[in-house]
Amino acid sequence: MLHVAVVGSGPSGCYTAQSLVQQDSETHVDVLDRLPCPYGLVRYGVAPDHEKIKSLQNNLRTVLEHERVRFLGGVQVGPGGVPAARLRELYHAVVYCVGAATDRHLGIPGEDLPGSWSATEFVSWYSAHPDAAADGFVLGARSAVVIGVGNVAVDVTRMLARDPAELSPTDMPQAALTALAASRVTDISMVGRRGPSQARFTTKELRELGTLPDTEVAVDPAELAMDPGYADPSALPAAQRRNVEALRGWAESESQDASRRIRLRFFLRPVELLADGGRVGAVRFERTAPDGQGGVTGTGRYEDIEAQLVLRSVGYRGVPLEGLPFDAAHGTVPHLAGRVLRDGLVAPGEYVAGWIKRGPTGVIGTNRPDAKETVTSLLEDASVLVQKELPGDPLAALRAEGIEPVEWAGWCAIERAEAELGASLGRSVVKLPDWESLLAAARTAAS
Ligand SMILES: Cc1cc2nc3c(=O)[nH]c(=O)nc-3n(C[C@H](O)[C@H](O)[C@H](O)COP(=O)(O)OP(=O)(O)OC[C@H]3O[C@@H](n4cnc5c(N)ncnc54)[C@H](O)[C@@H]3O)c2cc1C
Ligand SMILES: NC(=O)c1ccc[n+]([C@@H]2O[C@H](COP(=O)([O-])OP(=O)(O)OC[C@H]3O[C@@H](n4cnc5c(N)ncnc54)[C@H](OP(=O)(O)O)[C@@H]3O)[C@@H](O)[C@H]2O)c1
């Protein structure tokens, strides 16, 4: 009987567990997560107003409720928790599905000025991640600049522009809802360094910006016309063509009388964040031009866009996990079809799946075939892996070492506490935003 530890309960961890129990009728899986709550970025990344996508948590739930799967929350693998080497002793195999926890940096002057945040910080705040340290994002801001034109940039732009009344039915934490309700941000510029046809957002997400009440979406026709794909959009791949068509619709429409304006800007590369009174006051961009090969070159012309709030949404990045090899250039763990490679050689019994395996791109569903590839490799190795004698039930071993995981009943108690909090606030479910309240709620399961 194969005992596997899956580290991380996001989509890749859940799909790995699912694939393992489906493909092998005897395998037992423990899904460990450093947080007391499961589902990774589906809980702590997917925007709260995307309730349909959020409901994918129900599919992941059925995996964690499988009779041969155990959820062990609140277990950090690495420093301060269970060392990776110890985990290897407790299980026949370990699959790391730890995602990409941090943000990429721009590396330009002024990046760390007060008022400049990574999108990761902003997302963690409105998603009630218990590690979210920051607050006061929108305080005192009238204009915001979002750097980057991927789907996360669209998410944070939409969250800034959404009417708070529309956010109230979501599970977002009360403090974030109150802060956004008091927001005076009326002008949001979302800025790409390349052209519209090279933007990373998807058309469905882009078009949604145009459905926000009392909000105008503005596109500069001159910037659109700079795009080499604009003259003949029919020559573009379908996804890019649809983006360009949506943008053209806005560029050609009359200006509206709306309380909020989203400006979609292109061919502007951030070069510096400018201070005003000790905090960010504007972003300086260099105008770029297409280089004919999908990239851009600088033109030596500059434009400053006023902003008291800057959200840097230029992608996520994997972090090294002590005891595992790491490819610093890509922010991933080197692997061969999911088998971890140490110095170019397969490390027996260690595997990766999801963003830590392939980098921070792809939607939730992308993690399913990715996890399946890893599980196929693991099960090919199973006959060798099961030879190893294990010291007994890993949960008992963890407890003996002073680690008290939040088990499934603890998570269910957190869910109940969030429903009760919602009811007390006249809302539906409202997320608990800090470690203390999450762990206190989990403890009620034991009492
Ligand atoms: C802001 C944002 C919004 C998104 N919105 C959408 C969307 O609307 N639709 C869509 O299809 N896709 C969306 N995506 C993409 C999708 O979330 C990812 O494809 C997916 O979450 C990646 O899965 P993962 O399991 O690799 O990583 P994650 O979901 O990040 O899961 C990693 C898990 O590992 C745990 N972990 C990390 N380190 C440790 C450790 N040392 N010990 C124990 N546990 C650890 C973490 O707590 C986490 O639970 C979004 C991504 C982001 C960043
Ligand atoms: N609703 C959804 O389905 C949804 C929602 C959120 C996220 N996701 C997925 O999650 C993944 C991550 O999304 P993401 O938006 O974080 O990443 P992303 O799609 O990789 O977009 C990153 C953006 O940052 C820009 N950028 C990178 N470095 C820059 C720099 N130094 N200066 C200026 N701009 C820079 C990129 O421009 P270049 O292209 O020029 O490099 C790009 O526009 C994606 O696969 C996304 O589709 C999906």
mmCIF file of N, CA and C and ligand atoms in Angstrom, residues 7-13 32-35 39-42 45-46 50 53 75-77 97-100 123 152 155 316 321 353-356 358 362-364 367, ligand 1:
data_model
loop_
_atom_site.group_PDB
_atom_site.id
_atom_site.type_symbol
_atom_site.label_atom_id
_atom_site.label_comp_id
_atom_site.label_asym_id
_atom_site.label_seq_id
_atom_site.Cartn_x
_atom_site.Cartn_y
_atom_site.Cartn_z
ATOM 1 N N VAL A 7 2.176 18.008 -0.763
ATOM 2 C CA VAL A 7 2.388 19.257 -0.021
ATOM 3 C C VAL A 7 1.739 20.396 -0.801
ATOM 4 N N GLY A 8 0.659 20.944 -0.258
ATOM 5 C CA GLY A 8 -0.093 22.006 -0.930
ATOM 6 C C GLY A 8 -1.461 21.493 -1.329
ATOM 7 N N SER A 9 -2.499 22.248 -0.936
ATOM 8 C CA SER A 9 -3.871 21.793 -1.220
ATOM 9 C C SER A 9 -4.565 22.697 -2.221
ATOM 10 N N GLY A 10 -3.749 23.386 -3.074
ATOM 11 C CA GLY A 10 -4.331 24.154 -4.176
ATOM 12 C C GLY A 10 -4.784 23.193 -5.270
ATOM 13 N N PRO A 11 -5.143 23.742 -6.446
ATOM 14 C CA PRO A 11 -5.616 22.862 -7.524
ATOM 15 C C PRO A 11 -4.633 21.741 -7.855
ATOM 16 N N SER A 12 -3.339 22.046 -7.919
ATOM 17 C CA SER A 12 -2.407 20.981 -8.332
ATOM 18 C C SER A 12 -2.315 19.901 -7.261
ATOM 19 N N GLY A 13 -2.359 20.289 -5.977
ATOM 20 C CA GLY A 13 -2.331 19.296 -4.901
ATOM 21 C C GLY A 13 -3.586 18.439 -4.925
ATOM 22 N N LEU A 32 -1.018 17.951 2.811
ATOM 23 C CA LEU A 32 -0.579 18.880 3.852
ATOM 24 C C LEU A 32 -0.625 20.310 3.312
ATOM 25 N N ASP A 33 -0.979 21.248 4.149
ATOM 26 C CA ASP A 33 -0.907 22.657 3.742
ATOM 27 C C ASP A 33 -0.470 23.494 4.931
ATOM 28 N N ARG A 34 0.312 24.513 4.661
ATOM 29 C CA ARG A 34 0.769 25.373 5.756
ATOM 30 C C ARG A 34 -0.394 26.174 6.352
ATOM 31 N N LEU A 35 -1.440 26.355 5.564
ATOM 32 C CA LEU A 35 -2.613 27.094 6.042
ATOM 33 C C LEU A 35 -3.621 26.120 6.643
ATOM 34 N N TYR A 39 -7.371 24.596 -0.584
ATOM 35 C CA TYR A 39 -7.722 25.112 -1.919
ATOM 36 C C TYR A 39 -6.768 26.165 -2.486
ATOM 37 N N GLY A 40 -5.709 26.550 -1.775
ATOM 38 C CA GLY A 40 -4.697 27.443 -2.350
ATOM 39 C C GLY A 40 -5.304 28.699 -2.939
ATOM 40 N N LEU A 41 -4.896 29.010 -4.175
ATOM 41 C CA LEU A 41 -5.322 30.261 -4.800
ATOM 42 C C LEU A 41 -6.800 30.256 -5.185
ATOM 43 N N VAL A 42 -7.445 29.114 -5.158
ATOM 44 C CA VAL A 42 -8.884 29.145 -5.448
ATOM 45 C C VAL A 42 -9.587 29.879 -4.297
ATOM 46 N N GLY A 45 -6.899 33.585 -4.128
ATOM 47 C CA GLY A 45 -6.438 34.293 -5.321
ATOM 48 C C GLY A 45 -7.606 34.655 -6.227
ATOM 49 N N VAL A 46 -8.415 33.660 -6.592
ATOM 50 C CA VAL A 46 -9.576 33.909 -7.455
ATOM 51 C C VAL A 46 -10.406 35.028 -6.826
ATOM 52 N N HIS A 50 -15.936 36.526 -8.559
ATOM 53 C CA HIS A 50 -16.028 35.431 -9.543
ATOM 54 C C HIS A 50 -16.555 34.182 -8.840
ATOM 55 N N ILE A 53 -16.317 30.604 -10.468
ATOM 56 C CA ILE A 53 -14.987 29.956 -10.408
ATOM 57 C C ILE A 53 -14.677 29.556 -8.968
ATOM 58 N N VAL A 75 0.235 22.731 8.552
ATOM 59 C CA VAL A 75 1.532 22.046 8.618
ATOM 60 C C VAL A 75 2.469 22.663 7.576
ATOM 61 N N GLN A 76 3.414 23.432 8.068
ATOM 62 C CA GLN A 76 4.410 24.064 7.193
ATOM 63 C C GLN A 76 5.492 23.046 6.883
ATOM 64 N N VAL A 77 5.774 22.830 5.616
ATOM 65 C CA VAL A 77 6.907 21.968 5.275
ATOM 66 C C VAL A 77 8.104 22.879 5.018
ATOM 67 N N CYS A 97 3.447 20.555 -4.267
ATOM 68 C CA CYS A 97 2.501 21.329 -5.083
ATOM 69 C C CYS A 97 2.328 22.691 -4.418
ATOM 70 N N VAL A 98 3.464 23.353 -4.154
ATOM 71 C CA VAL A 98 3.468 24.525 -3.270
ATOM 72 C C VAL A 98 3.230 25.847 -3.995
ATOM 73 N N GLY A 99 2.987 25.813 -5.296
ATOM 74 C CA GLY A 99 2.626 27.033 -6.015
ATOM 75 C C GLY A 99 3.780 28.010 -6.136
ATOM 76 N N ALA A 100 3.433 29.260 -6.391
ATOM 77 C CA ALA A 100 4.424 30.341 -6.576
ATOM 78 C C ALA A 100 3.974 31.493 -5.684
ATOM 79 N N VAL A 123 -4.254 41.362 -3.505
ATOM 80 C CA VAL A 123 -5.120 40.174 -3.635
ATOM 81 C C VAL A 123 -5.221 39.458 -2.278
ATOM 82 N N VAL A 152 -4.470 38.867 -13.699
ATOM 83 C CA VAL A 152 -4.446 39.383 -12.320
ATOM 84 C C VAL A 152 -4.611 40.898 -12.352
ATOM 85 N N ASP A 155 -8.164 41.555 -12.698
ATOM 86 C CA ASP A 155 -8.852 41.309 -11.418
ATOM 87 C C ASP A 155 -8.739 42.507 -10.480
ATOM 88 N N TYR A 316 3.748 36.233 -10.857
ATOM 89 C CA TYR A 316 4.123 35.603 -9.597
ATOM 90 C C TYR A 316 5.492 34.929 -9.746
ATOM 91 N N LEU A 321 12.219 25.979 -1.561
ATOM 92 C CA LEU A 321 11.820 25.271 -0.342
ATOM 93 C C LEU A 321 13.049 24.517 0.162
ATOM 94 N N ALA A 353 4.245 19.210 -8.932
ATOM 95 C CA ALA A 353 3.130 19.482 -9.847
ATOM 96 C C ALA A 353 2.691 20.925 -9.656
ATOM 97 N N GLY A 354 2.018 21.459 -10.677
ATOM 98 C CA GLY A 354 1.438 22.805 -10.587
ATOM 99 C C GLY A 354 2.446 23.903 -10.860
ATOM 100 N N TRP A 355 2.211 25.081 -10.266
ATOM 101 C CA TRP A 355 3.018 26.269 -10.581
ATOM 102 C C TRP A 355 4.485 26.094 -10.190
ATOM 103 N N ILE A 356 4.779 25.328 -9.148
ATOM 104 C CA ILE A 356 6.188 25.166 -8.757
ATOM 105 C C ILE A 356 6.907 24.265 -9.765
ATOM 106 N N ARG A 358 5.859 24.142 -13.316
ATOM 107 C CA ARG A 358 5.930 24.720 -14.667
ATOM 108 C C ARG A 358 5.971 26.237 -14.693
ATOM 109 N N GLY A 362 -1.208 29.711 -16.330
ATOM 110 C CA GLY A 362 -2.241 28.709 -16.565
ATOM 111 C C GLY A 362 -3.373 28.830 -15.570
ATOM 112 N N VAL A 363 -4.560 28.451 -16.042
ATOM 113 C CA VAL A 363 -5.765 28.530 -15.227
ATOM 114 C C VAL A 363 -5.891 27.268 -14.372
ATOM 115 N N ILE A 364 -6.926 27.236 -13.563
ATOM 116 C CA ILE A 364 -7.091 26.126 -12.613
ATOM 117 C C ILE A 364 -7.043 24.782 -13.353
ATOM 118 N N ASN A 367 -3.916 22.691 -14.333
ATOM 119 C CA ASN A 367 -3.206 21.886 -13.330
ATOM 120 C C ASN A 367 -3.636 20.424 -13.315
HETATM 121 C C1 LIG B 1 -4.679 36.345 -8.141
HETATM 122 C C2 LIG B 1 -4.965 35.120 -8.972
HETATM 123 C C3 LIG B 1 -6.243 34.900 -9.454
HETATM 124 C C4 LIG B 1 -6.507 33.778 -10.231
HETATM 125 N N1 LIG B 1 -7.770 33.611 -10.726
HETATM 126 C C5 LIG B 1 -8.031 32.547 -11.503
HETATM 127 C C6 LIG B 1 -9.336 32.372 -12.044
HETATM 128 O O1 LIG B 1 -10.235 33.202 -11.821
HETATM 129 N N2 LIG B 1 -9.566 31.272 -12.816
HETATM 130 C C7 LIG B 1 -8.583 30.348 -13.068
HETATM 131 O O2 LIG B 1 -8.856 29.348 -13.749
HETATM 132 N N3 LIG B 1 -7.333 30.492 -12.573
HETATM 133 C C8 LIG B 1 -7.037 31.573 -11.808
HETATM 134 N N4 LIG B 1 -5.780 31.744 -11.317
HETATM 135 C C9 LIG B 1 -4.758 30.701 -11.587
HETATM 136 C C10 LIG B 1 -4.878 29.513 -10.595
HETATM 137 O O3 LIG B 1 -5.169 30.026 -9.313
HETATM 138 C C11 LIG B 1 -3.579 28.688 -10.586
HETATM 139 O O4 LIG B 1 -3.463 28.044 -11.843
HETATM 140 C C12 LIG B 1 -3.546 27.603 -9.502
HETATM 141 O O5 LIG B 1 -3.973 28.067 -8.247
HETATM 142 C C13 LIG B 1 -2.130 27.019 -9.328
HETATM 143 O O6 LIG B 1 -2.261 25.911 -8.483
HETATM 144 P P1 LIG B 1 -1.116 25.374 -7.512
HETATM 145 O O7 LIG B 1 -1.750 24.268 -6.767
HETATM 146 O O8 LIG B 1 0.112 25.101 -8.275
HETATM 147 O O9 LIG B 1 -0.767 26.599 -6.522
HETATM 148 P P2 LIG B 1 -1.608 27.274 -5.352
HETATM 149 O O10 LIG B 1 -3.033 27.407 -5.719
HETATM 150 O O11 LIG B 1 -0.864 28.518 -5.016
HETATM 151 O O12 LIG B 1 -1.504 26.263 -4.104
HETATM 152 C C14 LIG B 1 -0.303 26.088 -3.380
HETATM 153 C C15 LIG B 1 -0.620 25.628 -1.960
HETATM 154 O O13 LIG B 1 0.597 25.224 -1.334
HETATM 155 C C16 LIG B 1 0.617 25.667 0.010
HETATM 156 N N5 LIG B 1 2.013 25.766 0.437
HETATM 157 C C17 LIG B 1 2.955 26.592 -0.064
HETATM 158 N N6 LIG B 1 4.137 26.396 0.556
HETATM 159 C C18 LIG B 1 3.938 25.423 1.467
HETATM 160 C C19 LIG B 1 4.801 24.788 2.419
HETATM 161 N N7 LIG B 1 6.091 25.108 2.538
HETATM 162 N N8 LIG B 1 4.266 23.828 3.236
HETATM 163 C C20 LIG B 1 2.950 23.494 3.133
HETATM 164 N N9 LIG B 1 2.100 24.070 2.238
HETATM 165 C C21 LIG B 1 2.592 25.017 1.410
HETATM 166 C C22 LIG B 1 -0.090 27.022 -0.055
HETATM 167 O O14 LIG B 1 -0.592 27.424 1.210
HETATM 168 C C23 LIG B 1 -1.198 26.738 -1.079
HETATM 169 O O15 LIG B 1 -2.381 26.303 -0.448
HETATM 170 C C24 LIG B 1 -5.481 32.854 -10.527
HETATM 171 C C25 LIG B 1 -4.185 33.080 -10.046
HETATM 172 C C26 LIG B 1 -3.936 34.209 -9.279
HETATM 173 C C27 LIG B 1 -2.536 34.451 -8.772
#
